[in-house]
Each structure stands twice: as structure tokens, then as C-alpha cells.
PDB file of C-alpha atoms in Angstrom:
ATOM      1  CA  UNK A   1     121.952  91.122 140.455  1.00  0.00           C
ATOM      2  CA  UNK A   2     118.839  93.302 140.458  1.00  0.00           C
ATOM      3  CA  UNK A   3     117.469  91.494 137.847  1.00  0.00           C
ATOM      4  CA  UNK A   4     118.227  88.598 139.154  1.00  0.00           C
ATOM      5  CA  UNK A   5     116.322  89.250 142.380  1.00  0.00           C
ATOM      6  CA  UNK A   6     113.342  89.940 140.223  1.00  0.00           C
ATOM      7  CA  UNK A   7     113.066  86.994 138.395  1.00  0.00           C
ATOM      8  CA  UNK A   8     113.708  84.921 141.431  1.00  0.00           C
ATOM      9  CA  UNK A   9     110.544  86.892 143.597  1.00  0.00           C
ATOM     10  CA  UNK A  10     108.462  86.512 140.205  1.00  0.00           C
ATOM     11  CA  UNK A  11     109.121  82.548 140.015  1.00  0.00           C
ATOM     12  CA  UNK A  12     108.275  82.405 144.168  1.00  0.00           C
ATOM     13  CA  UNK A  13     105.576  84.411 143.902  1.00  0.00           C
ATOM     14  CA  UNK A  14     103.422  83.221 140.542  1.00  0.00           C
ATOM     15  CA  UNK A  15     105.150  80.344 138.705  1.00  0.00           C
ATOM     16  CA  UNK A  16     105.597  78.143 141.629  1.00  0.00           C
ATOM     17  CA  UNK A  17     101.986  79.311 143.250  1.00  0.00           C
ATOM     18  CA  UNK A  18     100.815  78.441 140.127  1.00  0.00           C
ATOM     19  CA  UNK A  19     102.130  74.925 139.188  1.00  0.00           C
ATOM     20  CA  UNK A  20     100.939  74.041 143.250  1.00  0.00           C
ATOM     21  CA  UNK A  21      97.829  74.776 142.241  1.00  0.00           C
ATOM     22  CA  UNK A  22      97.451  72.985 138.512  1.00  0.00           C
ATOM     23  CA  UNK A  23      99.167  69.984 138.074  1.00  0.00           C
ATOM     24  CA  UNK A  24      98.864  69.466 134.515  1.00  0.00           C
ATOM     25  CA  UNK A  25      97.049  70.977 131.725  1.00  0.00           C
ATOM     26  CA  UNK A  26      93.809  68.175 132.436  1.00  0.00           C
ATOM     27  CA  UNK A  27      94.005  70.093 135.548  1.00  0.00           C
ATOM     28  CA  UNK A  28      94.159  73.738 134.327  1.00  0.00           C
ATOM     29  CA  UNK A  29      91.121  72.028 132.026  1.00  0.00           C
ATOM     30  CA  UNK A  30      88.938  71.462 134.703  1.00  0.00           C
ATOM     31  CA  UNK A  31      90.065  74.336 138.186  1.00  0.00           C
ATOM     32  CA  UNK A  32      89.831  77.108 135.341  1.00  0.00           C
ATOM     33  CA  UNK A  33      88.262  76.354 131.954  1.00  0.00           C
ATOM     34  CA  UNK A  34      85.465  74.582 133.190  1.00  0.00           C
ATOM     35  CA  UNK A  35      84.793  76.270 135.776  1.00  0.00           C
ATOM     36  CA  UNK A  36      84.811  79.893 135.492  1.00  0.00           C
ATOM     37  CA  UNK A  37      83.702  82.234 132.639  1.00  0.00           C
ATOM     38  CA  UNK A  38      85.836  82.891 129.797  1.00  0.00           C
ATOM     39  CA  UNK A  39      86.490  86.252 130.926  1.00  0.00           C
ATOM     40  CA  UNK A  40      88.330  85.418 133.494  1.00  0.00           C
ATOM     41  CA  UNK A  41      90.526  82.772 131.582  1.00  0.00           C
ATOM     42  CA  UNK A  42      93.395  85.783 131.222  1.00  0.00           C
ATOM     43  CA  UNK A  43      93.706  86.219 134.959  1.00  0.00           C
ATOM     44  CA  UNK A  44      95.045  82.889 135.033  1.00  0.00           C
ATOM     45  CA  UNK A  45      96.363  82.549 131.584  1.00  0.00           C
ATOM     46  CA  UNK A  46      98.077  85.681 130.453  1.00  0.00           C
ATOM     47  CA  UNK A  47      99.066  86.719 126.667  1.00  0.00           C
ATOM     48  CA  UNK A  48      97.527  85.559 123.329  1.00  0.00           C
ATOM     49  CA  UNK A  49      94.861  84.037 126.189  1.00  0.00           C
ATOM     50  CA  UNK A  50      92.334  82.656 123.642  1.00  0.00           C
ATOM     51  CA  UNK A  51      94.697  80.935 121.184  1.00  0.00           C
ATOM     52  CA  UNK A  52      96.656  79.277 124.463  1.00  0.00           C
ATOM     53  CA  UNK A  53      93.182  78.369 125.601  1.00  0.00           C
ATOM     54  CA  UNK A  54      91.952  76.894 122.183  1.00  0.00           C
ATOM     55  CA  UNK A  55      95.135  74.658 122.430  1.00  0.00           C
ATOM     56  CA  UNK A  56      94.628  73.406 125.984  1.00  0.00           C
ATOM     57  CA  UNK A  57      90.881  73.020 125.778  1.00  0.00           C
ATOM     58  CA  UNK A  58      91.451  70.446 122.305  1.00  0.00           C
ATOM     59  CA  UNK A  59      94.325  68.723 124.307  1.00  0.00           C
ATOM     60  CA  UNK A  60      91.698  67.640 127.075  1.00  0.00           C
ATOM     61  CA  UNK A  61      88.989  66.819 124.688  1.00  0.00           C
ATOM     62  CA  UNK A  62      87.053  69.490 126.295  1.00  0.00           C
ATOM     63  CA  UNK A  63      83.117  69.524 126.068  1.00  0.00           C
ATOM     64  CA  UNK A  64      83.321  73.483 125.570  1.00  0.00           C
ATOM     65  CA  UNK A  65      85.951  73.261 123.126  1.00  0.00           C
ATOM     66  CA  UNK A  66      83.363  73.746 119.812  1.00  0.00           C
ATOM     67  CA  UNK A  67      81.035  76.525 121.779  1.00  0.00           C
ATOM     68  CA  UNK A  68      85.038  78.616 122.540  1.00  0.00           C
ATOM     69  CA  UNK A  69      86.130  78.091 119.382  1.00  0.00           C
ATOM     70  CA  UNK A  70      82.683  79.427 117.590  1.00  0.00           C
ATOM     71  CA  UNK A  71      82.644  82.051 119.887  1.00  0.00           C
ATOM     72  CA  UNK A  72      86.214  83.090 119.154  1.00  0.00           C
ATOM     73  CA  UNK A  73      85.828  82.885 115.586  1.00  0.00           C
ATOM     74  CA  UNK A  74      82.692  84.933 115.987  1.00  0.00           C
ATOM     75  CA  UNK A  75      84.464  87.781 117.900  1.00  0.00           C
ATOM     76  CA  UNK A  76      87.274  87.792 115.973  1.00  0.00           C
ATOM     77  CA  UNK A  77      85.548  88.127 113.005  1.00  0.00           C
ATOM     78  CA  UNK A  78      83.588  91.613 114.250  1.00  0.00           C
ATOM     79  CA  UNK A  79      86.925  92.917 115.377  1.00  0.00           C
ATOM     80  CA  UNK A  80      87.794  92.559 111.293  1.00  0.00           C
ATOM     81  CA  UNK A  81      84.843  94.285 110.344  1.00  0.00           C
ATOM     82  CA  UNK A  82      85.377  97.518 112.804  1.00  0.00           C
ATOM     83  CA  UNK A  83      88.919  97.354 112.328  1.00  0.00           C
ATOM     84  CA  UNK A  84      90.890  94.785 109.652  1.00  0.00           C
ATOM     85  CA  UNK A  85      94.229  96.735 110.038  1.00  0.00           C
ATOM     86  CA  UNK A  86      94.049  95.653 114.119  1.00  0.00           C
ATOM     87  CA  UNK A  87      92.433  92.422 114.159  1.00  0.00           C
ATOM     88  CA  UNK A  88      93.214  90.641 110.837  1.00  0.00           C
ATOM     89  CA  UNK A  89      96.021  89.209 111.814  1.00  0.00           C
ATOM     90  CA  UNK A  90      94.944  87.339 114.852  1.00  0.00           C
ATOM     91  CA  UNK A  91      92.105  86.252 112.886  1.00  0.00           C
ATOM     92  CA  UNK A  92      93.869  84.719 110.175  1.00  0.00           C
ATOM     93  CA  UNK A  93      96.007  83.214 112.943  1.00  0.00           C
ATOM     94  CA  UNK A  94      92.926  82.237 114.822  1.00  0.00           C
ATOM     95  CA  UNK A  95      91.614  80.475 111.680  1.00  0.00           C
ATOM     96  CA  UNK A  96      95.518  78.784 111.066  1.00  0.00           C
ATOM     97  CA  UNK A  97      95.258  77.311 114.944  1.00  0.00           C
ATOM     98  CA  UNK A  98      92.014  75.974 114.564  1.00  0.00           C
ATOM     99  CA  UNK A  99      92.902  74.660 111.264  1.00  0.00           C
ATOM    100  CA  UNK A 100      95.462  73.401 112.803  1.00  0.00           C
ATOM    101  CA  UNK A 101      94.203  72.036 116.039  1.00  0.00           C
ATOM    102  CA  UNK A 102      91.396  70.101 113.352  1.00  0.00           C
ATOM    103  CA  UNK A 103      94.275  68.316 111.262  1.00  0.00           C
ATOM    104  CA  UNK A 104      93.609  64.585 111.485  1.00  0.00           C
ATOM    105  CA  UNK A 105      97.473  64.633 111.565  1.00  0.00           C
ATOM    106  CA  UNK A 106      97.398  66.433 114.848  1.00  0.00           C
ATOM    107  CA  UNK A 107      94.295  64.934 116.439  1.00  0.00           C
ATOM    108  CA  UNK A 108      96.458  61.236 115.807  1.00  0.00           C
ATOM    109  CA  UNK A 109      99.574  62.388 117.163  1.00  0.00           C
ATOM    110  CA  UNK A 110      97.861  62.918 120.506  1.00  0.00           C
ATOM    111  CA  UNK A 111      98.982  60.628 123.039  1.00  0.00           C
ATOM    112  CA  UNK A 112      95.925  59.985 125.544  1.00  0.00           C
TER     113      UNK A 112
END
């Protein structure tokens, strides 16, 4: 029942603050991606924060889409060199997404 309790007061108090305040991702796009630096993108879009916002940012055909993505290859990349046992994972699953995310497949399945 405790449990219970707590995942009731977490949906009142974030998920359904949240989804009153964005819409849709188009929404979520333009209140937080557009407008506010990247650094703050993981107060408002918690875990794996980059790859989530990779995916939304290509979904709205968002203008900073390339400058993220460079930017996220870019740090990824120096997180290799100081430390390959940490960070080459997430950058080979960086390079994947993007990969991914770039697939003529996937850019046609898009429905507008």
C-alpha cells in the first residue's frame, strides 16, 4: 500500500504537472529545447537525456538538431579519450542512434 501511495503522489506531483505543461513532443520541442540551454534539458528530461533529446529534436525537424548532434558526438568522443572503459559504450550507442535517426528508412516512416 506504501508503495502504492508513492507512485500515486509521484504521478500527481510530476507526470501529470508535466503533460499540463507539454502537450506533445512539438511542444516539449519548442517550451524546452528551443528555448533553454542544453544544460538544462535533464531538469526536464531525466535519464539517457541526450540520446532522448537527439530523438525528439529529429522528430520535430528541429533547426538545432545538426549543431546537438555535433556537439554530442564531440563530447562523447573526449569522454573516450579520458576514459574508453566509461564512455565507449554510450558512444558507440550515440553513433548507432544517430545512425539510426539518419536511415532514409526512418526519416520516410515519419508521419508529419
Amino acid at each position: 500500500k506504501e508503495f502504492e501511495n508513492e507512485i500515486i503522489s509521484h504521478i500527481d506531483s510530476y507526470i501529470l504537472l508535466f503533460f499540463e505543461k507539454f502537450y506533445n513532443l512539438q511542444d516539449l520541442n519548442d517550451k524546452i529545447l528551443n528555448d533553454l540551454p542544453k544544460e538544462e534539458y535533464a531538469n526536464y528530461i531525466p535519464g539517457q537525456t541526450n540520446f532522448k533529446v537527439l530523438i525528439i529534436m529529429k522528430l520535430c525537424n528541429s533547426s538545432k538538431y545538426i549543431d546537438f548532434k555535433e556537439w554530442a558526438l564531440s563530447t562523447y568522443k573526449k569522454g573516450v579519450e579520458i576514459n574508453a572503459t566509461k564512455y565507449g559504450k554510450d558512444y558507440e550507442i550515440l553513433q548507432r542512434l544517430i545512425s539510426y535517426l539518419e536511415n532514409e528508412d526512418f526519416n520516410n516512416s515519419i508521419i508529419d
